[in-house]
Coordinates of C-alpha atoms in Angstrom, one line a residue:
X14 CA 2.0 -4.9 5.4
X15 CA 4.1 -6.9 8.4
X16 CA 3.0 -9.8 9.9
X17 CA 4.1 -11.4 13.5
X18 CA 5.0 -15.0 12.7
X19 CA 3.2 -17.3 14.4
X20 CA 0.8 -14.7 16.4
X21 CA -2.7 -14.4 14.4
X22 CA -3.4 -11.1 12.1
X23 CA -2.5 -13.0 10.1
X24 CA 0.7 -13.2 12.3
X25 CA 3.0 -11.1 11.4
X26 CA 7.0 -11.0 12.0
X27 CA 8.1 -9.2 14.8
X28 CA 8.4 -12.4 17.2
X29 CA 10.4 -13.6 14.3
X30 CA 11.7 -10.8 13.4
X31 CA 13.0 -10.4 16.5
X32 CA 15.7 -13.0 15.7
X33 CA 16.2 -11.3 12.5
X34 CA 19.9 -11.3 11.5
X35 CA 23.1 -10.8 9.1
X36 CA 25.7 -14.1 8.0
X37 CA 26.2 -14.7 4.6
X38 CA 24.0 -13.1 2.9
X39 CA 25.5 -12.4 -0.5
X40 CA 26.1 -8.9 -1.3
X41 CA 23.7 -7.6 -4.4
X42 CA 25.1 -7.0 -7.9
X43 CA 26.4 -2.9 -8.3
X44 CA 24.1 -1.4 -11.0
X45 CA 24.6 2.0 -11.7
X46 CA 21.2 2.7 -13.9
X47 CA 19.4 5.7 -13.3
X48 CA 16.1 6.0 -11.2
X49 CA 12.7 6.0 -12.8
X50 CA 11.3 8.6 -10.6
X51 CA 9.5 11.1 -11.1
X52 CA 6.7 13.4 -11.7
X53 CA 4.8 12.6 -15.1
X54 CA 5.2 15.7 -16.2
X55 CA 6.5 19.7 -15.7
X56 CA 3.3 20.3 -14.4
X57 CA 1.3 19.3 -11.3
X58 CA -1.9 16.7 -12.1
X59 CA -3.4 18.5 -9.6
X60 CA -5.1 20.4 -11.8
X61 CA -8.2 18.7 -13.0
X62 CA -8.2 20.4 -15.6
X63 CA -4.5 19.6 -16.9
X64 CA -5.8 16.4 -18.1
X65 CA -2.3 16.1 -20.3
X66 CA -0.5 15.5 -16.9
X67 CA -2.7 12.7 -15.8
X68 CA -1.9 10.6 -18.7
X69 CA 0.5 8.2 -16.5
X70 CA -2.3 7.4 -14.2
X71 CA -4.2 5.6 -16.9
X72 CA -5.4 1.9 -15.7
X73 CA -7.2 -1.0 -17.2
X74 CA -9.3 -1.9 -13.9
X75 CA -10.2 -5.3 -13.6
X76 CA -13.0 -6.9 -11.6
X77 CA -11.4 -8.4 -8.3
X78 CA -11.1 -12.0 -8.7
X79 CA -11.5 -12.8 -5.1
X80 CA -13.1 -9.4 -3.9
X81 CA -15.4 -8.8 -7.0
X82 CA -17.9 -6.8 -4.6
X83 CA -15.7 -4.0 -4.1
X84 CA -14.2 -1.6 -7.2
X85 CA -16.0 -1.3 -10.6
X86 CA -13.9 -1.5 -14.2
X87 CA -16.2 0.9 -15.5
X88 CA -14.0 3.8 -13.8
X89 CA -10.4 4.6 -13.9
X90 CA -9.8 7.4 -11.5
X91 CA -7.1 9.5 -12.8
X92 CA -6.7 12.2 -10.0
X93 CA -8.8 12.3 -6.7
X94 CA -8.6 15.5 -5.0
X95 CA -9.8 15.3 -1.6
X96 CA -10.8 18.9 1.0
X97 CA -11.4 17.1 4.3
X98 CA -12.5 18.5 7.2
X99 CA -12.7 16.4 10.9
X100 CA -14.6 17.5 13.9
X101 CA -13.5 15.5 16.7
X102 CA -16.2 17.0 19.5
X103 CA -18.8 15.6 16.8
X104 CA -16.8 12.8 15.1
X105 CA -18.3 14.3 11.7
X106 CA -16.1 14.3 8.3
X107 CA -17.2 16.6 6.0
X108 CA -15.5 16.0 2.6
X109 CA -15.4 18.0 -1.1
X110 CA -14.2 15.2 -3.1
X111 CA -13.0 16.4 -6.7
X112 CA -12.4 13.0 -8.9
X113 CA -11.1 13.2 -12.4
X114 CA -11.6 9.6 -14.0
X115 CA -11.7 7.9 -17.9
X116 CA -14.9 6.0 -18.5
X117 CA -13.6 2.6 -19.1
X118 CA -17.0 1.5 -20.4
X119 CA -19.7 3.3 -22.0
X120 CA -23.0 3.1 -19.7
X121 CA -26.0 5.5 -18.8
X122 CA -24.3 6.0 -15.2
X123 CA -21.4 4.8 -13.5
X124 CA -20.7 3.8 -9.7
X125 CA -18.0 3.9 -6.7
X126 CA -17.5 2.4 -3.6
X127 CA -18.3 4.8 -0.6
X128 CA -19.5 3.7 2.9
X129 CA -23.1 3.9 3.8
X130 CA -22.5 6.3 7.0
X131 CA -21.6 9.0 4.5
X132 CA -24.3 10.5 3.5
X133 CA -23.9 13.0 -0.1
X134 CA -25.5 16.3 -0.5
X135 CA -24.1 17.5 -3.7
X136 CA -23.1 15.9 -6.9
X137 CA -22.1 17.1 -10.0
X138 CA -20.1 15.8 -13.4
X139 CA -18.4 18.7 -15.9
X140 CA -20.4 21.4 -13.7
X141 CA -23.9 19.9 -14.4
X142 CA -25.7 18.8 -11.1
X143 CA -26.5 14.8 -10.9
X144 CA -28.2 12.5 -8.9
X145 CA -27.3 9.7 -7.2
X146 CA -28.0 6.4 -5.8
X147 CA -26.4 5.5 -2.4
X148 CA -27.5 1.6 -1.5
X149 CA -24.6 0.4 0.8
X150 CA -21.6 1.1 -0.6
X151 CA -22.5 1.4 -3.8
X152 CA -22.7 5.1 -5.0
X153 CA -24.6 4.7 -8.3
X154 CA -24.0 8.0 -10.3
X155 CA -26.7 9.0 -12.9
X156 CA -24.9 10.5 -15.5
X157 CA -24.0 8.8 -19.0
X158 CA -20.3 8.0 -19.9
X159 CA -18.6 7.1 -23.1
X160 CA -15.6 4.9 -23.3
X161 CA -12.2 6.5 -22.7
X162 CA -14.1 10.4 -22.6
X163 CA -12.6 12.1 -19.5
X164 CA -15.0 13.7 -16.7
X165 CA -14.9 15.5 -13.3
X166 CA -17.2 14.4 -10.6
X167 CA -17.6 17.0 -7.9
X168 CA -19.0 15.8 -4.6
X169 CA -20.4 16.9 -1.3
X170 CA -20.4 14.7 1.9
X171 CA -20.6 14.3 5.6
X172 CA -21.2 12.0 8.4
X173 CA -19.5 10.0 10.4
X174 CA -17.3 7.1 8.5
X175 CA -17.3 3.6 10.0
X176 CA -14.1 1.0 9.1
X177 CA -15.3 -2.1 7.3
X178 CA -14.8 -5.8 8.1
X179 CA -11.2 -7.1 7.4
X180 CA -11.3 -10.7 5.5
X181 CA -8.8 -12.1 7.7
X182 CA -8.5 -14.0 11.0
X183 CA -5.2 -12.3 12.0
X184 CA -5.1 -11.2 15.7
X185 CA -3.6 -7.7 14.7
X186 CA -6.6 -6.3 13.0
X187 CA -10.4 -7.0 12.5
X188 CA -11.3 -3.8 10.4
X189 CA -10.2 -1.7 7.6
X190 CA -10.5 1.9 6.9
X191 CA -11.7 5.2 8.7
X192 CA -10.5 4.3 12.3
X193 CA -11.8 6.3 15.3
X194 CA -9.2 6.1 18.4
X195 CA -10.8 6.9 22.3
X196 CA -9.2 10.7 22.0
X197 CA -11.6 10.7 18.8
X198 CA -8.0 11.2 16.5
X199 CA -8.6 9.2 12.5
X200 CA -6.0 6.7 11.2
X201 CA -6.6 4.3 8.5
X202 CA -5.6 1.2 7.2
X203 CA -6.8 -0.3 4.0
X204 CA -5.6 -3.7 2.8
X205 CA -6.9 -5.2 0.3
X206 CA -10.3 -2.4 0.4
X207 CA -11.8 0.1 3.3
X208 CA -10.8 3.2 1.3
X209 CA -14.3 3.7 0.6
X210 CA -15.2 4.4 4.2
X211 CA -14.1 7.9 4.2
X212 CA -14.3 8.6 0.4
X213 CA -15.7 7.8 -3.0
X214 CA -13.5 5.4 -4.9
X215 CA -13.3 2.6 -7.2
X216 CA -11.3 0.8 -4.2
X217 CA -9.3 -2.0 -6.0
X218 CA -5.8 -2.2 -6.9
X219 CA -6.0 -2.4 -10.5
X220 CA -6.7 1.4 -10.9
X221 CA -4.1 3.7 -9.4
X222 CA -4.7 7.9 -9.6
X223 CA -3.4 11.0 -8.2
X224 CA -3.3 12.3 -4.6
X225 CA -4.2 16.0 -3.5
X226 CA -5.4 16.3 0.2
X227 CA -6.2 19.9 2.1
X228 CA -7.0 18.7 5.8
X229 CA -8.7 20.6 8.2
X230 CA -9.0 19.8 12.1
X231 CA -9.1 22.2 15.3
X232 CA -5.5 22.9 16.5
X233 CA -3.3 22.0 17.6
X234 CA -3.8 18.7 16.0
X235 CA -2.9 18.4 12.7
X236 CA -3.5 16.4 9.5
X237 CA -1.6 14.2 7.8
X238 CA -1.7 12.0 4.6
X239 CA 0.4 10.9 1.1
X240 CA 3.2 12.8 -0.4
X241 CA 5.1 16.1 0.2
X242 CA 3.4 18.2 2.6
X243 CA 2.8 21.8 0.4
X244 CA 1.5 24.0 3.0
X245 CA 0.3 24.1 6.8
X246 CA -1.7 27.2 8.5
X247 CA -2.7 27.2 11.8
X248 CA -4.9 30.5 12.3
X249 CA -5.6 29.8 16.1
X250 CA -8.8 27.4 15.6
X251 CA -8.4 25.3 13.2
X252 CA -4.9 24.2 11.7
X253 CA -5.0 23.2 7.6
X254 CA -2.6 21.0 5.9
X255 CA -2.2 20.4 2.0
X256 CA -0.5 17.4 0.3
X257 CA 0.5 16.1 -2.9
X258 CA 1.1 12.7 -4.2
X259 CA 3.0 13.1 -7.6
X260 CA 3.0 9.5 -8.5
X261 CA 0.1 7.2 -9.0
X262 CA -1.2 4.8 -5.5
X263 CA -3.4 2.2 -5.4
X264 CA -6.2 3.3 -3.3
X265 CA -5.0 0.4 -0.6
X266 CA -2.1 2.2 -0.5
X267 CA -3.5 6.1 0.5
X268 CA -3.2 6.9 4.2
X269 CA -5.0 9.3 6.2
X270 CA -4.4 10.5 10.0
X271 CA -6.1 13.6 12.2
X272 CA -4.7 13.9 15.6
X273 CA -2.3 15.3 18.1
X274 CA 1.4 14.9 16.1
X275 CA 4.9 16.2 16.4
X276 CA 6.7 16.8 13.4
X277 CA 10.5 15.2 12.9
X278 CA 12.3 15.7 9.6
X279 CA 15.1 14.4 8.2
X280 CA 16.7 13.3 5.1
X281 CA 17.5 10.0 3.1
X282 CA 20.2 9.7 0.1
X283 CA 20.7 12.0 -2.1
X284 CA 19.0 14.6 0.5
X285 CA 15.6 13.0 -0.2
X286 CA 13.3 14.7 2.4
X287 CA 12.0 12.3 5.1
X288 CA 8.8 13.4 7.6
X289 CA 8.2 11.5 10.4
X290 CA 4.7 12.4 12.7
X291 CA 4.5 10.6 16.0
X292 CA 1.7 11.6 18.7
X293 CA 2.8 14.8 20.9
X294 CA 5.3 13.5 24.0
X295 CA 5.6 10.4 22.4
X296 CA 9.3 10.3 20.8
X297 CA 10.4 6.8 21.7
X298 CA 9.3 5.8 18.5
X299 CA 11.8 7.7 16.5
X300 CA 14.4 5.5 17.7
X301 CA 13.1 2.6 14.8
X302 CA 11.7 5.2 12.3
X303 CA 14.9 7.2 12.4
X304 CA 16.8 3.9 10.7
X305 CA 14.6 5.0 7.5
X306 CA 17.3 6.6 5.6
X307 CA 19.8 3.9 6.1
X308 CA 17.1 1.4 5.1
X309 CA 16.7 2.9 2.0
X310 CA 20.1 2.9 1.9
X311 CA 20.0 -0.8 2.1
X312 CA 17.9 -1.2 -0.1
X313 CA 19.1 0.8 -3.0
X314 CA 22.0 -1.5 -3.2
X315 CA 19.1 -5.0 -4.0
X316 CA 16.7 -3.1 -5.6
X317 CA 17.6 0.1 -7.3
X318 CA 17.2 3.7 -6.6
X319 CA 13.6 4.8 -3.9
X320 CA 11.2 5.3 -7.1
X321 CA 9.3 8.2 -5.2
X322 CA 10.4 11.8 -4.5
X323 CA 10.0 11.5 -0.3
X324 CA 9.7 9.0 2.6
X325 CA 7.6 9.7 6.0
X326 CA 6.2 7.8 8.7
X327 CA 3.2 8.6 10.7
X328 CA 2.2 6.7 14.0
X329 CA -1.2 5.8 15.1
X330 CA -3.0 3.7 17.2
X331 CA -2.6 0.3 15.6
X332 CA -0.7 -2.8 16.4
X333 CA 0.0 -3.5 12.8
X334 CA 2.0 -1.4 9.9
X335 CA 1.0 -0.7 6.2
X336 CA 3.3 0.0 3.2
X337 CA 0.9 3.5 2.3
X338 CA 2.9 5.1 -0.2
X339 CA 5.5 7.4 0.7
X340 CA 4.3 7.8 4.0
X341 CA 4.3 4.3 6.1
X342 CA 1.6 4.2 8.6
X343 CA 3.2 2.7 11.7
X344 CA 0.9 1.0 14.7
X345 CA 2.1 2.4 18.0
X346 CA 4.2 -0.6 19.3
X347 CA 8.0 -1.6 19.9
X348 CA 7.5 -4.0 16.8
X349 CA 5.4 -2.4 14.6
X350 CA 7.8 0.6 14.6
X351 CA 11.0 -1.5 14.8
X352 CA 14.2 -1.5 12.1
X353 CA 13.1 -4.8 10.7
X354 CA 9.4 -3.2 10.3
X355 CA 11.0 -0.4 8.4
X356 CA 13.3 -2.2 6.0
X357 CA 9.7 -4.8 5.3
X358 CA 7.4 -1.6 4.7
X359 CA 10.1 0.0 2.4
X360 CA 11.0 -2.9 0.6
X361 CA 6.9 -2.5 -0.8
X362 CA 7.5 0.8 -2.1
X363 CA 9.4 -1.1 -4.9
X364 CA 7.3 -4.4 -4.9
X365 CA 3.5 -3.5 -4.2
X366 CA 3.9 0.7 -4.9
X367 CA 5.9 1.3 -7.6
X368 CA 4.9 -2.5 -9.2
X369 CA 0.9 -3.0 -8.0
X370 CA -0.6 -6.0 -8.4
X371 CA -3.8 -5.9 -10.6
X372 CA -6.0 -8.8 -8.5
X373 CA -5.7 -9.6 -4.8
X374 CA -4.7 -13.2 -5.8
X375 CA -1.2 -11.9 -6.5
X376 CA -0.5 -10.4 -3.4
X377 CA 2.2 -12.6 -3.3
X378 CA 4.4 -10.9 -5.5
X379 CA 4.0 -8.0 -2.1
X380 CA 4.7 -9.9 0.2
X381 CA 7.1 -12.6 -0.7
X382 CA 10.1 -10.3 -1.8
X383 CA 9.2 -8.1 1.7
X384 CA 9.7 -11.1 3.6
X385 CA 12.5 -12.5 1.8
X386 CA 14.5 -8.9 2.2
X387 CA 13.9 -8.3 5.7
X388 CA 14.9 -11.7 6.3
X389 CA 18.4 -11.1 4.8
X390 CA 18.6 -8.1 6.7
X391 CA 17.4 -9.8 9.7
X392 CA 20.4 -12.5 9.1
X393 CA 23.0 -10.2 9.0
X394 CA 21.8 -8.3 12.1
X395 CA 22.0 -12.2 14.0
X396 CA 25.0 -12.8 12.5
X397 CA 23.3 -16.0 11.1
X398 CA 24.0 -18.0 8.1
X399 CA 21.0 -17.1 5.7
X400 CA 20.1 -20.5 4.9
X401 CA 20.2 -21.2 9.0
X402 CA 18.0 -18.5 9.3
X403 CA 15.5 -19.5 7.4
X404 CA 15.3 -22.9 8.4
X405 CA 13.7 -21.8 11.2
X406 CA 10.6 -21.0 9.2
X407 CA 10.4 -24.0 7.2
X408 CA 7.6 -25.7 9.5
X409 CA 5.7 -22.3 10.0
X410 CA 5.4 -22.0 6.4
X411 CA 3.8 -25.2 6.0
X412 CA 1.4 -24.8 8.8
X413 CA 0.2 -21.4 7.4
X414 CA 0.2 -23.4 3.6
X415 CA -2.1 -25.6 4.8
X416 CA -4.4 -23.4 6.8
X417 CA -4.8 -20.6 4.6
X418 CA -4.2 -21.9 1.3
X419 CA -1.2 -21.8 -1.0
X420 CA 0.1 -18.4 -1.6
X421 CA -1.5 -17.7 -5.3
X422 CA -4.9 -19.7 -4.4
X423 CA -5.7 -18.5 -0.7
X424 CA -8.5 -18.4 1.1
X425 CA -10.5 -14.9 0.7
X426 CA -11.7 -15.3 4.3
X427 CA -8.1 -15.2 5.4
X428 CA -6.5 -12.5 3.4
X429 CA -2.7 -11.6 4.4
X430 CA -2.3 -14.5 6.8
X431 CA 1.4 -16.5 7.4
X432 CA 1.2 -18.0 4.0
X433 CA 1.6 -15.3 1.2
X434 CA 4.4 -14.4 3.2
X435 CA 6.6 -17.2 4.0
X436 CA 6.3 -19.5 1.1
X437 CA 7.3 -16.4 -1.6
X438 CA 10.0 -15.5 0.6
X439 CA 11.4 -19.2 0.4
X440 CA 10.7 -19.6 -3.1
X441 CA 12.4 -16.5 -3.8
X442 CA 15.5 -18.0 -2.1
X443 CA 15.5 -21.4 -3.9
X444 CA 15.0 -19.5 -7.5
X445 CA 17.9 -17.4 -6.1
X446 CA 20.1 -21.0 -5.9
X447 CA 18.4 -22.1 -8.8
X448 CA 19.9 -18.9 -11.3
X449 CA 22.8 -17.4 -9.2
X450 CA 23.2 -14.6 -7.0
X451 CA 24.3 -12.1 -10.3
X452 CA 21.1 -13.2 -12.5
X453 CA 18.5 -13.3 -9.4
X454 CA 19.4 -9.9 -8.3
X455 CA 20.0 -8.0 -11.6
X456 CA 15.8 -9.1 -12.2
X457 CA 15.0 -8.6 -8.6
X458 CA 16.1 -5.5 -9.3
X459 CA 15.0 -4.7 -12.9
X460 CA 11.3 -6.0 -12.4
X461 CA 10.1 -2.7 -10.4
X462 CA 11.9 -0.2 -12.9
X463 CA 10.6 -2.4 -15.5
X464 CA 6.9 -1.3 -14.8
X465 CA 7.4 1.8 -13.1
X466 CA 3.5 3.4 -11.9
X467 CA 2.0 0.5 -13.2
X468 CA 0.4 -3.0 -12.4
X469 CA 0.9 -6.4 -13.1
X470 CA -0.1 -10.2 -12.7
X471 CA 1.8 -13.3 -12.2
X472 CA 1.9 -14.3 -16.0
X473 CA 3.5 -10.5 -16.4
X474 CA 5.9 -11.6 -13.1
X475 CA 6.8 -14.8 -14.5
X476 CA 6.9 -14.2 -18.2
X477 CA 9.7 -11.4 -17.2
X478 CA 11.5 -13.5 -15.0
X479 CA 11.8 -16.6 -17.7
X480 CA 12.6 -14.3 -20.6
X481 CA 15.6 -12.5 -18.0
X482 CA 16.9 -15.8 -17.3
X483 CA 16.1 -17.7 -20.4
X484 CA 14.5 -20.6 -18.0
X485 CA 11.3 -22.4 -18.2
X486 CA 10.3 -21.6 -14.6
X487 CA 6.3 -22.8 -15.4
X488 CA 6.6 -26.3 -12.6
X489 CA 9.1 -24.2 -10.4
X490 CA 6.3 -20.9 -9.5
X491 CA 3.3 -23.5 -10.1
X492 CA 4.4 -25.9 -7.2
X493 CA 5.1 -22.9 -5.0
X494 CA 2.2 -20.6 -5.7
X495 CA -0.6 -23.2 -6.1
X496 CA 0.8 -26.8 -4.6
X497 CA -0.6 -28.0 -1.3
X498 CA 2.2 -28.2 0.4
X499 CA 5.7 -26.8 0.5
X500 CA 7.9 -27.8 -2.3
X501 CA 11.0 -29.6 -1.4

């Protein structure tokens, strides 16, 4: 997610990234290793019943350390297959929501998060009709599980989904999920949880799973969500898209739009195909989304080759943007959908997509290599000396410290605020002065191939970073991630 330094929603960078800039930024080290991308198999997952091909969704979910309400370890969803349908004259989603999950625990039923608007009509597990228990967004499933046996969990609902309170004071954003716009059109954000406003999930970032979407809405708008688009049929009334993510997302990380859209596409490197959806007379924004390919580009040369088979963008009625994987949810503003924007949500499909963190209190490890990235990018766009540059957000950083928390012990009330950006993206700098310019980039650049699909914590971040560089680096991350003030 991008911030505009110094504004609120958390803040978030656009004011700063406005002075964003180019200098001396070293160049990054040449490695010439081969992507880890990929399908997990020669087969779709989207077959529930091909539960071979799910394997590489496999999670340990974790309780959230600072969001503990939301998500359940008992679960991990393997493949979530999701039949939508949105009536905008009504505002009613009506949903067939196929999940495929792994009892992680062995219990007499088994819950999900799914908001209390959304009534169910229909449940079943393995073909055998359940009940369940809906007491706010808890969806309390009576059927028994047995640890690490496989099930499918069919299920029927409608009504009309509400977004959640956000845990944050930024100025950008107040809610989270299923978002309603005045010309009734659906975006969502999600970050850290609000998935569970338009579907049944365990909604923490510990447990990633497939993607399949078939959309339905009343044409000419369309729908859009996560992955390659398969298939679109418009026959008169009512226009149905299908979509399939072939890598494993965190559920933060899904997107989901209904409304009036254009379609652009284009290509990144290596002919990677690139969709971008903005609403219908509204093409100024290509003009920043159209810098996607060489962003990548960019990027490739710091951090290795895009781990995912497309890129897209879809803009919506938000002042804010969101790393959703594979297809970047943009807000509908000159910064939200500027170059500097674009390089900061990309940079996340390394560090937050391909690497997840397993608990919200490492959301750092997101953030901080975002922010330090765009910044190098902003430097050489200025023309400014890095170190210049970021001298500029030296006093910010301690301000947002102090207010929010360190970056690795924040405040839960104000989640993605100034502080888990700025501090990791200075750290990241001094570490880089610390080891070199060739070490510091060959395990910037490692760490995300390095756990490819999967998640990790700081003692997993760390641990790979001291055994790369053969430094005790304990004090160093301690007084950065969990110190009062800024080190130095």
């Amino acid at each position: 997610m991008r911030r505009r330094a110094g504004l609120g929603l958390a803040a978030a960078a656009l004011t700063l990234a406005g002075c964003g800039g180019s200098g001396e930024a070293a160049s990054p080290p040449s490695d010439t290793s081969p992507s880890t991308a990929g399908a997990p198999g020669a087969t779709s997952p989207g077959a529930p019943e091909a539960l071979t091909d799910l394997d590489e969704a496999l999670s340990t979910p974790v309780e959230d350390s600072l969001y503990p309400d939301v998500g359940d370890p008992g679960v991990d969803a393997l493949h979530y297959d999701l039949a939508l349908d949105w009536d905008p004259a009504t505002d009613t989603l009506t949903g067939t929501e196929t999940l495929t999950f792994r009892a992680a625990e062995t219990d007499d039923d088994f819950q999900l998060d799914l908001g209390a608007p959304l009534e169910v009509s229909g449940a079943s597990v393995d073909g055998e009709p359940v009940e369940v228990r809906h007491d706010g967004k808890d969806l309390v499933v009576a059927s028994p599980v047995v640890t690490d046996e496989r099930y499918v969990l069919v299920l029927e609902y409608t009504g009309t989904p509400r977004p959640v309170d956000a845990p944050t004071t930024r100025d950008d954003f107040d809610s989270l999920g299923f978002t309603i716009d005045a010309e009734h059109q659906v975006w969502t954000m999600q970050e850290p949880f609000g998935a569970y406003s338009w579907y049944a999930v365990n909604d923490q970032p510990s447990d990633k799973a497939y993607y399949e979407f078939t959309l339905s809405v009343p044409s000419p708008w369309t729908g859009v969500a996560n992955g390659l688009q398969t298939s679109s049929e418009d026959d008169g009334t009512t226009t149905t898209t299908t979509y399939v993510l072939d890598d494993p997302a965190a559920s933060y990380l899904v997107t989901l739009a209904f409304g009036d859209y254009e379609r652009t596409d284009d290509e990144g490197p290596g002919g990677m195909p690139i969709t971008y959806w903005t609403p219908r007379g509204e093409d100024q924004y290509l003009a920043g989304l159209s810098t996607t390919p060489e962003a990548i580009a960019y990027l490739e040369d710091y951090l290795g080759p895009y781990p995912f088979a497309s890129a897209g963008a879809v803009v919506v009625d938000s002042e804010s943007a969101m790393e959703t994987q594979t297809m970047v949810t943009y807000g509908s503003t000159d910064y939200a959908t500027s170059p500097a924007t674009v390089v900061h949500e990309l940079v996340h499909h390394w560090y937050g997509d391909q690497v997840t963190p397993t608990d919200w209190r490492d959301v750092w490890m997101n953030e901080g290599m975002a922010m330090y990235l765009q910044l190098i990018w902003e430097a050489e766009q200025e023309g400014t000396p890095l170190d210049t540059f970021l001298d500029r957000y030296r006093a910010y950083e301690a301000e947002q410290r102090e207010a929010a928390g360190p970056p690795g012990d924040f405040d839960p009330t104000r989640f993605g605020e100034g502080n888990i950006y700025y501090g990791p993206a200075l750290m990241w700098h001094e570490l880089r002065g610390l080891l070199g310019d060739d070490e510091f980039f060959a395990i910037v650049r490692g760490w995300p191939a390095s756990r490819d699909n999967a998640n990790a914590d700081r003692d997993d971040f760390v641990g790979y970073i001291e055994e790369r560089s053969g430094e005790d680096l304990g004090a160093f991350f301690d007084a950065w991630l969990l110190g009062t003030t800024t080190p130095g």
